[in-house]
XYZ file of C-alpha atoms in Angstrom:
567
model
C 0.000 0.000 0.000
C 1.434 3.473 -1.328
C 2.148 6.063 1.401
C 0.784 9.270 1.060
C 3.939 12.042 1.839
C 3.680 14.545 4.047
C 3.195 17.906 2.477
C 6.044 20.299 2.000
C 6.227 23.927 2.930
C 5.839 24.954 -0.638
C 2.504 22.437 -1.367
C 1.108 24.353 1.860
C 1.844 28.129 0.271
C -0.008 26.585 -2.993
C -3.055 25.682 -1.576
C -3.178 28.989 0.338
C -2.434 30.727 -2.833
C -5.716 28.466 -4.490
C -8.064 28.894 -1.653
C -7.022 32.960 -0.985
C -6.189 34.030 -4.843
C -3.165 36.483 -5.026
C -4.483 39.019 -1.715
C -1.616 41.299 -2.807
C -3.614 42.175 -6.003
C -6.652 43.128 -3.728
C -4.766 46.055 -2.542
C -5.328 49.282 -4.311
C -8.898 47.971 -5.763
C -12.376 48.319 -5.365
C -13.924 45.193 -4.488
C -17.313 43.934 -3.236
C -18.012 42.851 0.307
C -20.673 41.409 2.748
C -21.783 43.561 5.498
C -21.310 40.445 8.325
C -22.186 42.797 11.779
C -22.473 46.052 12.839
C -21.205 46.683 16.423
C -21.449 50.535 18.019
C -20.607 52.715 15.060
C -18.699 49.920 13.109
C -19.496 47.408 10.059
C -17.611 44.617 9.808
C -17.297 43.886 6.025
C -16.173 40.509 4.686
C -14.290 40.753 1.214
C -13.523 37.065 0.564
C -9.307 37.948 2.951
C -8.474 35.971 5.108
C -9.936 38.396 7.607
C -12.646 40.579 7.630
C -12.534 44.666 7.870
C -14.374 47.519 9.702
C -15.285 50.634 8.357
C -16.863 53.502 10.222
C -20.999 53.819 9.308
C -20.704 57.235 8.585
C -19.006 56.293 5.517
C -22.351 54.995 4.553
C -24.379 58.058 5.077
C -24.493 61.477 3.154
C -23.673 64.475 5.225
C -25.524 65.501 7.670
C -27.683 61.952 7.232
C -27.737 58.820 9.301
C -26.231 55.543 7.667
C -28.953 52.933 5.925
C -26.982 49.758 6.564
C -28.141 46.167 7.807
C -26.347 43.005 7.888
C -26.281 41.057 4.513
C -26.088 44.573 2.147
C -23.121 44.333 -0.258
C -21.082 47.305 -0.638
C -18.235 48.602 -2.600
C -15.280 48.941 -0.494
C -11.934 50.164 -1.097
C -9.237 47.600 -0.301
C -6.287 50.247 1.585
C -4.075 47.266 2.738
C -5.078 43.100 2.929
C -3.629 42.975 6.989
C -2.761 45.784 9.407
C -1.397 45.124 12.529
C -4.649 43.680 14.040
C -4.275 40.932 11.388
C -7.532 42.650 10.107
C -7.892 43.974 6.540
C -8.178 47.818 5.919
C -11.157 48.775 4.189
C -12.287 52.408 3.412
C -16.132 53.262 1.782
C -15.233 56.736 1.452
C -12.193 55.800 -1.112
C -14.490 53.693 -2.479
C -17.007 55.876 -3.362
C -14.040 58.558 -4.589
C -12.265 56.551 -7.061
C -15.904 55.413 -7.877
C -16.663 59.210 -8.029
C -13.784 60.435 -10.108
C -14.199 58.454 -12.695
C -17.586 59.866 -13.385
C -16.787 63.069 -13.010
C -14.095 62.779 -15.484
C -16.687 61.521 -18.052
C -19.061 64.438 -16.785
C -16.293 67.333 -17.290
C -15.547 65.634 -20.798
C -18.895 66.308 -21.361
C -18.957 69.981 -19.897
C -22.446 68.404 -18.323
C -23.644 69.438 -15.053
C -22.664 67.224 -11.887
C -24.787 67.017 -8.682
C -23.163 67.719 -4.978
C -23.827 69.178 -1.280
C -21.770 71.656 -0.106
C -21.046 70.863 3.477
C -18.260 72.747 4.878
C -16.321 76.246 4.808
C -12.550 76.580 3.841
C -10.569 79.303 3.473
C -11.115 81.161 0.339
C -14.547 78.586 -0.336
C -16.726 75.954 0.833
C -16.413 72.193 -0.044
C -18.607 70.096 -2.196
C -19.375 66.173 -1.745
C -19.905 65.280 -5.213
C -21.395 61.822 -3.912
C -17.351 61.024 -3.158
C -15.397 63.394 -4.577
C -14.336 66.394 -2.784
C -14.458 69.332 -4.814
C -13.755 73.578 -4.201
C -16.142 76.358 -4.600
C -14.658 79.874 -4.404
C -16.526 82.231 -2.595
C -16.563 84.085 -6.306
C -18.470 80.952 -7.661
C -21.139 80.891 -5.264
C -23.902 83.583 -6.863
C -23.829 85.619 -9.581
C -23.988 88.600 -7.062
C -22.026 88.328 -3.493
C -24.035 86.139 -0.923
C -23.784 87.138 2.353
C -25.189 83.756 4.327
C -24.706 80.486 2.458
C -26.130 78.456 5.543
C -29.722 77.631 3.530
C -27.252 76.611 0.580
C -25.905 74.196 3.058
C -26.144 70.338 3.048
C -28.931 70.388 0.143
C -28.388 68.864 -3.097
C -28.302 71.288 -6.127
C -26.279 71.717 -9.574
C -22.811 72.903 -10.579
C -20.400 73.118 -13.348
C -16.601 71.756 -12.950
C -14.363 74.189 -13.795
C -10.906 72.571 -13.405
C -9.871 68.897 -12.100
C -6.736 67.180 -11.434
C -6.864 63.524 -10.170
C -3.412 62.962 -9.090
C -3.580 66.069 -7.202
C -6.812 65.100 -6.333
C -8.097 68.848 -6.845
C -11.840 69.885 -8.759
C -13.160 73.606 -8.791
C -16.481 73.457 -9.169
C -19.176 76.568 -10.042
C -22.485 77.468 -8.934
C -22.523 80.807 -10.345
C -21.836 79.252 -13.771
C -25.117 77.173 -13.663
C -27.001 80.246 -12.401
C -25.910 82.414 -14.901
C -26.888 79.917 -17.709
C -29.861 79.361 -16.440
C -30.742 83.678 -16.050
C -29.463 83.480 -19.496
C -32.121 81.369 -20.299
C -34.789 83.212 -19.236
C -33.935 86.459 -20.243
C -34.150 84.962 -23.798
C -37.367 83.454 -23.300
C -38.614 87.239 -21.928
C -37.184 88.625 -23.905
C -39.248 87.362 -26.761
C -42.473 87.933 -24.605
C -41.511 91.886 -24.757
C -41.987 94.282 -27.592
C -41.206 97.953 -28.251
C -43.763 100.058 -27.195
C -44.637 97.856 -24.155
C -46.070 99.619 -21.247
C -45.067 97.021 -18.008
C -44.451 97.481 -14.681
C -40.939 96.745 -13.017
C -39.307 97.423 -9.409
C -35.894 99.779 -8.913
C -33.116 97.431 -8.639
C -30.324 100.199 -8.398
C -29.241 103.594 -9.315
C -26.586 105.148 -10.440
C -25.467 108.431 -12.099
C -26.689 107.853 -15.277
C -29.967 106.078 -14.498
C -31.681 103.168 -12.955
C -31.870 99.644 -13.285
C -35.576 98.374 -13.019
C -36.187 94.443 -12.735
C -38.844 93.575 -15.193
C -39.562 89.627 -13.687
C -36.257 88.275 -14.380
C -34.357 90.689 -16.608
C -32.750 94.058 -15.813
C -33.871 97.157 -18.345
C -31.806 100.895 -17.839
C -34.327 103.973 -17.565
C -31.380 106.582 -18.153
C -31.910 109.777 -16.273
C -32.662 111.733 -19.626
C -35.623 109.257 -20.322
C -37.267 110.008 -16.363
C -39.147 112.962 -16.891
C -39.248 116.013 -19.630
C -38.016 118.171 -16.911
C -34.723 118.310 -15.763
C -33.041 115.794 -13.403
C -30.085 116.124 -12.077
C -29.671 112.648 -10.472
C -32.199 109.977 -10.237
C -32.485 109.344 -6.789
C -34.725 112.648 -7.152
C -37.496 110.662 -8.495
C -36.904 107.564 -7.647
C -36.070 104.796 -4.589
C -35.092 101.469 -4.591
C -37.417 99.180 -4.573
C -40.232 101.569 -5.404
C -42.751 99.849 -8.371
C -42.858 101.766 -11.268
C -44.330 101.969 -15.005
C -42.218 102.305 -17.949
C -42.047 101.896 -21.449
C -39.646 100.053 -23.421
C -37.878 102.129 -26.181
C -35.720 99.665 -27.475
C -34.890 96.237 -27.266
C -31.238 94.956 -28.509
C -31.953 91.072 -28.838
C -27.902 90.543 -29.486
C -26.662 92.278 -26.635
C -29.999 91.378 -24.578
C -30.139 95.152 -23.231
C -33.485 97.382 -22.983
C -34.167 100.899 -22.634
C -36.712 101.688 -20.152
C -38.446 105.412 -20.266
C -41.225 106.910 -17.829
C -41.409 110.446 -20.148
C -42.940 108.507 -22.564
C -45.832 108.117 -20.785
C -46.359 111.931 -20.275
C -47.394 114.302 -22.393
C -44.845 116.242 -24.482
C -44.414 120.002 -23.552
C -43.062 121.085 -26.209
C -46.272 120.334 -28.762
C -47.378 123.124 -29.530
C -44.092 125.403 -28.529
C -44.385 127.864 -30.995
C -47.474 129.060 -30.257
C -47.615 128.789 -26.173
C -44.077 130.897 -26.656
C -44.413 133.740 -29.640
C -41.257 135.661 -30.727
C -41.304 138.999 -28.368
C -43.259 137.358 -25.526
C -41.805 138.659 -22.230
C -42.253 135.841 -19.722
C -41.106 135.064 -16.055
C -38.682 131.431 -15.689
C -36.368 129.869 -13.217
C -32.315 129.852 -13.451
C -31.893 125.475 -13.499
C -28.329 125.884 -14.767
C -25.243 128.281 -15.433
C -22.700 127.690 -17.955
C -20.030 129.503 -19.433
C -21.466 130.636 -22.568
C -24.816 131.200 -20.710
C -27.436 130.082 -18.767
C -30.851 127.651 -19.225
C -34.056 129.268 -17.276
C -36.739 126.985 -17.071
C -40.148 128.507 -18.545
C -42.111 125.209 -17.619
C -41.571 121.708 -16.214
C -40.095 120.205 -19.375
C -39.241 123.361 -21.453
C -35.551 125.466 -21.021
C -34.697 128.295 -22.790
C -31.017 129.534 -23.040
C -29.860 132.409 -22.341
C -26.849 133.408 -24.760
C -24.090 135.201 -22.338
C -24.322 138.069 -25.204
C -28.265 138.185 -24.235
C -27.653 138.723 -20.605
C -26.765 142.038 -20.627
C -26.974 145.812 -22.047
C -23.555 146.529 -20.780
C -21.524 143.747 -19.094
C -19.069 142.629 -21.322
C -17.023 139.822 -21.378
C -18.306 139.122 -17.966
C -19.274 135.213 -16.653
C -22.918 134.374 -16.645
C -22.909 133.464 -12.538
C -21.485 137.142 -11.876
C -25.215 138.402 -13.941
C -27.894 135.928 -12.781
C -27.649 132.491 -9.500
C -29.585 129.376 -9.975
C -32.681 128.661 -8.980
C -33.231 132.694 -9.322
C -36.554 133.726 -10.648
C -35.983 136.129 -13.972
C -38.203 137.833 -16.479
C -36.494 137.104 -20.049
C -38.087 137.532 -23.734
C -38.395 134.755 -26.229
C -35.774 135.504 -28.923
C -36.286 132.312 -31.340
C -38.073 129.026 -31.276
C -36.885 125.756 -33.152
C -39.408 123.302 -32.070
C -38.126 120.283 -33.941
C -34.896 120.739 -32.134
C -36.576 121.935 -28.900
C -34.382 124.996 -28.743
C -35.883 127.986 -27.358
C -33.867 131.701 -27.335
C -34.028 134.269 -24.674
C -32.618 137.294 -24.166
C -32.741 138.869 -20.308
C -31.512 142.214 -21.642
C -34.060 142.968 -23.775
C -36.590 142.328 -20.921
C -34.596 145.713 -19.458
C -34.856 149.081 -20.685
C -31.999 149.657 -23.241
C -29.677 152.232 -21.414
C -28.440 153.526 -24.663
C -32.016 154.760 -25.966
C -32.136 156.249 -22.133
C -29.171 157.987 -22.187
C -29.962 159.497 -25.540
C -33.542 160.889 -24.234
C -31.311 162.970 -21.480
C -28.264 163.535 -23.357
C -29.243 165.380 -26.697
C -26.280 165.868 -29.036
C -24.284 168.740 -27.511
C -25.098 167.870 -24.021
C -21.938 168.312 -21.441
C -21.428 165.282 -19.709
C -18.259 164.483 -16.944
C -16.932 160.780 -16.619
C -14.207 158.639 -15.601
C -11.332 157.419 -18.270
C -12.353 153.818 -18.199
C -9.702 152.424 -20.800
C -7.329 154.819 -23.144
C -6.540 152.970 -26.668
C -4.562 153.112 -29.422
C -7.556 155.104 -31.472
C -9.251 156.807 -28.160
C -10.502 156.933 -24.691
C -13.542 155.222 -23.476
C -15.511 157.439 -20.857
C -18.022 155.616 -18.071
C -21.603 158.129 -18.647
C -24.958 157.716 -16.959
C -26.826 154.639 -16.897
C -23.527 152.318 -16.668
C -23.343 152.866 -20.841
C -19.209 154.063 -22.227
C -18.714 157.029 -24.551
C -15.315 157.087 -26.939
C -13.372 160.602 -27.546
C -11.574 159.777 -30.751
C -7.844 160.829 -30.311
C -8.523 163.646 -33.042
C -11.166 165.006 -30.751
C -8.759 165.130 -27.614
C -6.983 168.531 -28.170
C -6.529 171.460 -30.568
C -3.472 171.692 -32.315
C -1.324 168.874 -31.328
C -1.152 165.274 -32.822
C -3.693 162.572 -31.435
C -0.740 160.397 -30.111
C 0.691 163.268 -27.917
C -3.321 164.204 -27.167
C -3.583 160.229 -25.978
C -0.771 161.060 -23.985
C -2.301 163.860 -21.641
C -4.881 161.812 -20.226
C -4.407 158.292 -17.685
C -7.392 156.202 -16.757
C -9.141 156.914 -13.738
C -9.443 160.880 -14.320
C -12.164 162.571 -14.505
C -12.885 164.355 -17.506
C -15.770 166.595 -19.543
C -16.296 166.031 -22.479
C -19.682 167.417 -25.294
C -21.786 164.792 -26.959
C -21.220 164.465 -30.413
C -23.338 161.323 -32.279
C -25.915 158.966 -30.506
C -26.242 155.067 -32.126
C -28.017 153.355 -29.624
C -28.706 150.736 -31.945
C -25.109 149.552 -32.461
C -24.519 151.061 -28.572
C -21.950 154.292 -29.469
C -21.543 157.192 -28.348
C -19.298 160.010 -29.674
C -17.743 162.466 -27.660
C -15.000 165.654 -28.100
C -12.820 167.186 -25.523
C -11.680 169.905 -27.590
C -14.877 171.131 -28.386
C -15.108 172.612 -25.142
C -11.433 174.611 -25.125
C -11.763 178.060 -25.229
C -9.162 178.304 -27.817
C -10.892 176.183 -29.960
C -13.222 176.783 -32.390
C -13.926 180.004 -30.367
C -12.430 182.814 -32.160
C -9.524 184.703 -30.354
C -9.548 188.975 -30.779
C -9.378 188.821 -34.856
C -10.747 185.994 -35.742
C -7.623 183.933 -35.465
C -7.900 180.223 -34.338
C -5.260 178.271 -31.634
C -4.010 176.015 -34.026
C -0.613 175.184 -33.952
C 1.549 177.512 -36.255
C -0.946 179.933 -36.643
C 0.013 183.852 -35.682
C -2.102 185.806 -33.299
C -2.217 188.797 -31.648
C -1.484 188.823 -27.473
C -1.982 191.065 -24.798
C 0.715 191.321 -22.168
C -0.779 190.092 -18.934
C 2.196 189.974 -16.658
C 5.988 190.469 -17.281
C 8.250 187.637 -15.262
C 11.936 187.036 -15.636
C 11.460 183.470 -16.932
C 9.046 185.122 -19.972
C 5.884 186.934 -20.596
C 2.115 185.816 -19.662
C -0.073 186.551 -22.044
C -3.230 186.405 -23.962
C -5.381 186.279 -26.940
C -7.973 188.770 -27.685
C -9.674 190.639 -24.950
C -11.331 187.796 -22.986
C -9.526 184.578 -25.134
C -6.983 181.788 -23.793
C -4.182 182.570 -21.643
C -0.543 181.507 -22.289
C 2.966 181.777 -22.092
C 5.858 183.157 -23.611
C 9.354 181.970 -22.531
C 12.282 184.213 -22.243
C 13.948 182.711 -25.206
C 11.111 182.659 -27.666
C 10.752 186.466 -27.349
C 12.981 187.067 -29.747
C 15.661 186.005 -32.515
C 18.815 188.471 -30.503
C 19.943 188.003 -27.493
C 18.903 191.383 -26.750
C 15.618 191.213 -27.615
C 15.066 188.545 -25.202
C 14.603 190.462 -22.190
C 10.935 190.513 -20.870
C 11.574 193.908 -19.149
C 11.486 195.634 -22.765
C 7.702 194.553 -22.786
C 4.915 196.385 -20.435
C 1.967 195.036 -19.039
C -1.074 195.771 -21.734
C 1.573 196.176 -24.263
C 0.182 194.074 -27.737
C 1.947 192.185 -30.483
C 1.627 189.483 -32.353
C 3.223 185.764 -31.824
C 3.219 182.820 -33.364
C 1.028 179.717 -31.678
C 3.976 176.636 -30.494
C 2.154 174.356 -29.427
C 0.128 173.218 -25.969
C 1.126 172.053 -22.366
C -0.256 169.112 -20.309
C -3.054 171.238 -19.200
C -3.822 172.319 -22.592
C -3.220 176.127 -22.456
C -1.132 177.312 -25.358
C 2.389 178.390 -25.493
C 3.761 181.500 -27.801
C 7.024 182.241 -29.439
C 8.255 185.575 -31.348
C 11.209 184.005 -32.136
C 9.437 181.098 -34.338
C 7.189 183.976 -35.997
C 9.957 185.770 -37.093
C 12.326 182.751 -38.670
C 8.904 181.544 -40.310
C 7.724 185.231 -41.548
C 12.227 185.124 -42.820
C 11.375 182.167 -45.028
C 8.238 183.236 -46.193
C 10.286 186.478 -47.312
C 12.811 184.828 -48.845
C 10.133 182.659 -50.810
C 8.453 185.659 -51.830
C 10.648 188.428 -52.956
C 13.936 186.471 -53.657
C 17.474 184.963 -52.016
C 20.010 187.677 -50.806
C 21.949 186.657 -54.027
C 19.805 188.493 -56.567
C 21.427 191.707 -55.006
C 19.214 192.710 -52.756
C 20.214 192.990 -48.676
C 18.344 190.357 -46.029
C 16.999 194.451 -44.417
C 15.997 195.279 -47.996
C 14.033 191.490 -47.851
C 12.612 192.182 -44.406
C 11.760 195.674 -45.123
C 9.494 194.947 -48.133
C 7.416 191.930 -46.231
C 7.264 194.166 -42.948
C 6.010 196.864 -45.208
C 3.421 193.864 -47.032
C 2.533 193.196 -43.856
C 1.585 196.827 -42.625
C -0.074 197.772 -45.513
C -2.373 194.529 -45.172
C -3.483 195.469 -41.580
């Protein structure tokens, strides 16, 4: 009879191997097991090891839920190591439902398709989604499309969101819930938008303002009623009118299907003021308005609520040149203006304020007749004249010619600085192109007044003179009986030294002199020694050089004797 032999060590790892299977390929796997027990907060799991493993329940429950398990279940398990210390093998459901996880999600984010999760805790930065395994980020960014203040009811309740990013060996995913959101707004403003047509009268709610308008929620999209589209009248912000969160009722203007953006107005609903503009505001009409705004070329009154006229800084007043608008008229002052023009198409109205005024030209001209005497201050002095401040704020021009007798307009410019006070005669009214023409010399006594013989003070001329008073610097004279006064100096009273001594001349004593020209204070100066050189050339000119024979006292005797026989 055969003898069976003993097995050897190596038969004994073989039948292991056959009964068991290679264990060391169980590691790293997801396998099925047997739910054998469940003792406290443990199941023990059987996977077909040599031992069984335990995994904590709450691997079987979703967050914040209590774990469905009962002896007999299979589960999936994830096989971590076949022995630990304990001689028991290490099993993990969580890793079991990652791995299980990510490979779904990678087909899902392939896809770009929508994945389901819970967010259930708060990081730094985020919160963290269980997609039914996976852990996954949500920035704070990603939550809503506008910033969410308390995400507690978005806690622990399953909803939507799109993956963004994912990484499996780094085990990182980014999800998005604003993404989903956003798609799904996008959605319905399309489908409102084609409920909505131009024209529409509907009623929306302030969602926000701003500078240039308001945002108004019409059920699920956002239209702009811009601040020029509130009311005909003028708004300077639109917080005036409106509130948020106030209900109003607007009308859509326009509706951009492309860009999905609509233009709200609340005007439109109102009647337009400025129908039948011509005729409510007639060319001449004087009429009373409000100052809304001030500019630098003028400033906008407002005549009703919805209408503004403007003001033209050239319209605001009769004599106020070159002066700002806010130094004439303040806002919100109440004026009186006159309608100038009307352009209704363009809703332009005109006004003047002057012309509501009386014109100080035409007023100065009632009291001031040509020829009327008027005093004023030098305002300006030009290269052409001086501008004197009248009556009635209104500037009268002496042209340099009508300065001074007898001297040149520049030297006549010269005699007179702004700030002094002057008199002058009016010489020409325009009020309609707002001059007025004054002289200066037309009040000198030695002007067109005649002196003793007729004889004008013009520069040049010769004139008799009446001694007034004998001085050792020269003679004081003057012209006629009751004519201008001047002076002779001690040098000018004749050609030889000896004949220029004043005490040869007496008080009373006449002769005649030749005009030199005028002081600073306008009173004429006289020379005997210029009238005789001038009366020597005109001799010579006349009767003939000394070389034709005849002596200089044979020259000067014949034109002396001329003269005498012509008096």
């Amino acid at each position: 009879m055969a003898t069976t032999a003993s097995p050897s060590r190596d038969d004994f790892a073989a039948l292991l191997e056959q009964t068991l299977g290679d264990s060391d390929g169980f590691e790293g796997r997801v396998v099925i097991g047997t739910v054998t027990g469940i003792e406290n907060d443990l199941a023990i799991i059987d996977v077909g090891l040599k031992s069984e493993g335990r995994v904590p329940l709450r691997e079987f429950a979703a967050p914040g839920q209590p774990a469905e398990l009962k002896v007999g279940d299979e589960v999936e398990v994830y096989v971590d190591r076949v022995e630990n210390a304990n001689g028991e093998a290490m099993l993990s459901r969580d890793r079991a439902r990652r791995e299980a996880a990510w490979d779904k999600l990678e087909t899902e984010f392939a896809k770009t398709a929508r994945v389901e999760g819970v967010i259930f805790g708060r990081v730094k930065g985020g919160f963290t989604v269980d997609l039914n395994g996976a852990v996954a980020f949500l920035p704070g960014s990603q939550v809503d499309i506008r910033p969410v203040r308390d995400v507690q009811p978005l806690m622990d309740m399953p909803q939507p969101f799109q993956i963004l990013k994912m990484d499996r060996k780094r085990g990182n995913i980014v999800v998005s819930r604003r993404a989903i959101l956003e798609e799904t707004r996008a959605e319905q403003r399309s489908g409102l938008i084609l409920s909505l047509a131009e024209g529409q009268i509907i009623d929306g709610v302030v969602k926000n303002i701003t500078d240039y308008g308001a945002f108004v929620d019409l059920g699920g999209i956002d239209g702009l009623l811009h601040v020029t589209d509130l009311s005909y009248k003028r708004v300077n912000h639109p917080s005036e009118m409106l509130n948020i969160g106030d209900t109003v009722k607007v009308q859509i203007i326009r509706i951009n299907k492309d860009t999905q953006r609509i233009s709200l107005g609340m005007k439109q609903l109102e009647s337009d003021p400025w129908d039948g503009a011509t005729s409510k505001y007639p060319v001449g009409a004087k009429l009373n308005g409000r100052v809304t705004n001030i500019t630098e070329y003028g400033a906008f009154v407002e005549l009703e609520a919805g209408i503004e006229g403007l003001v033209h800084v050239s319209e605001m007043s009769w004599t106020k040149k070159n002066v700002h608008p806010g130094k004439i008229v303040s806002t919100s002052q109440e004026v009186e203006v006159v309608v100038l023009e009307v352009d209704q198409e363009k809703r332009r109205i005109s006004l003047g304020l002057k012309q509501a005024q009386d014109n100080p030209w035409d007023a100065f001209a009632a009291a001031h007749p040509v020829g009327t005497e008027v005093e004023g201050e030098v305002k300006n002095a030009t290269e052409f004249g001086l501008f004197i401040g009248l009556d009635g704020d209104v500037d009268g021009m002496v042209h340099m010619s009508d300065i001074a007798w007898g001297i040149s307009g520049e030297d006549a410019l010269n005699l007179h600085r702004k700030g002094e006070m002057v008199k002058a005669v009016v010489l020409a009214i325009e009020a309609d192109k707002e001059r007025i023409s004054l002289g200066m010399k037309q009040l000198e006594r030695g002007g067109p007044v005649a002196a003793g013989a007729g004889d004008k003070l013009n520069k040049g001329s010769i004139v008799t003179v009446t001694v007034l008073e004998v001085r050792d610097a020269g003679l004081e004279v003057q012209t006629g009986d009751d004519g201008a006064t001047g002076f002779i100096k001690r040098t000018d009273l004749g050609r030889d030294r000896d004949e220029q001594r004043p005490e040869r001349f007496q008080v009373g004593q006449k002769f005649d002199a030749l005009v030199s020209g005028f002081d600073r204070s306008k009173k004429p100066t006289f020379s005997i020694k210029a009238m005789q050189i001038a009366e020597e050339k005109q001799a010579v000119a006349q009767y003939g050089s000394s070389d034709s024979g005849a002596s200089l006292g044979d020259i000067l005797g014949e034109a002396l004797k001329a003269r005498e026989e012509k008096k």
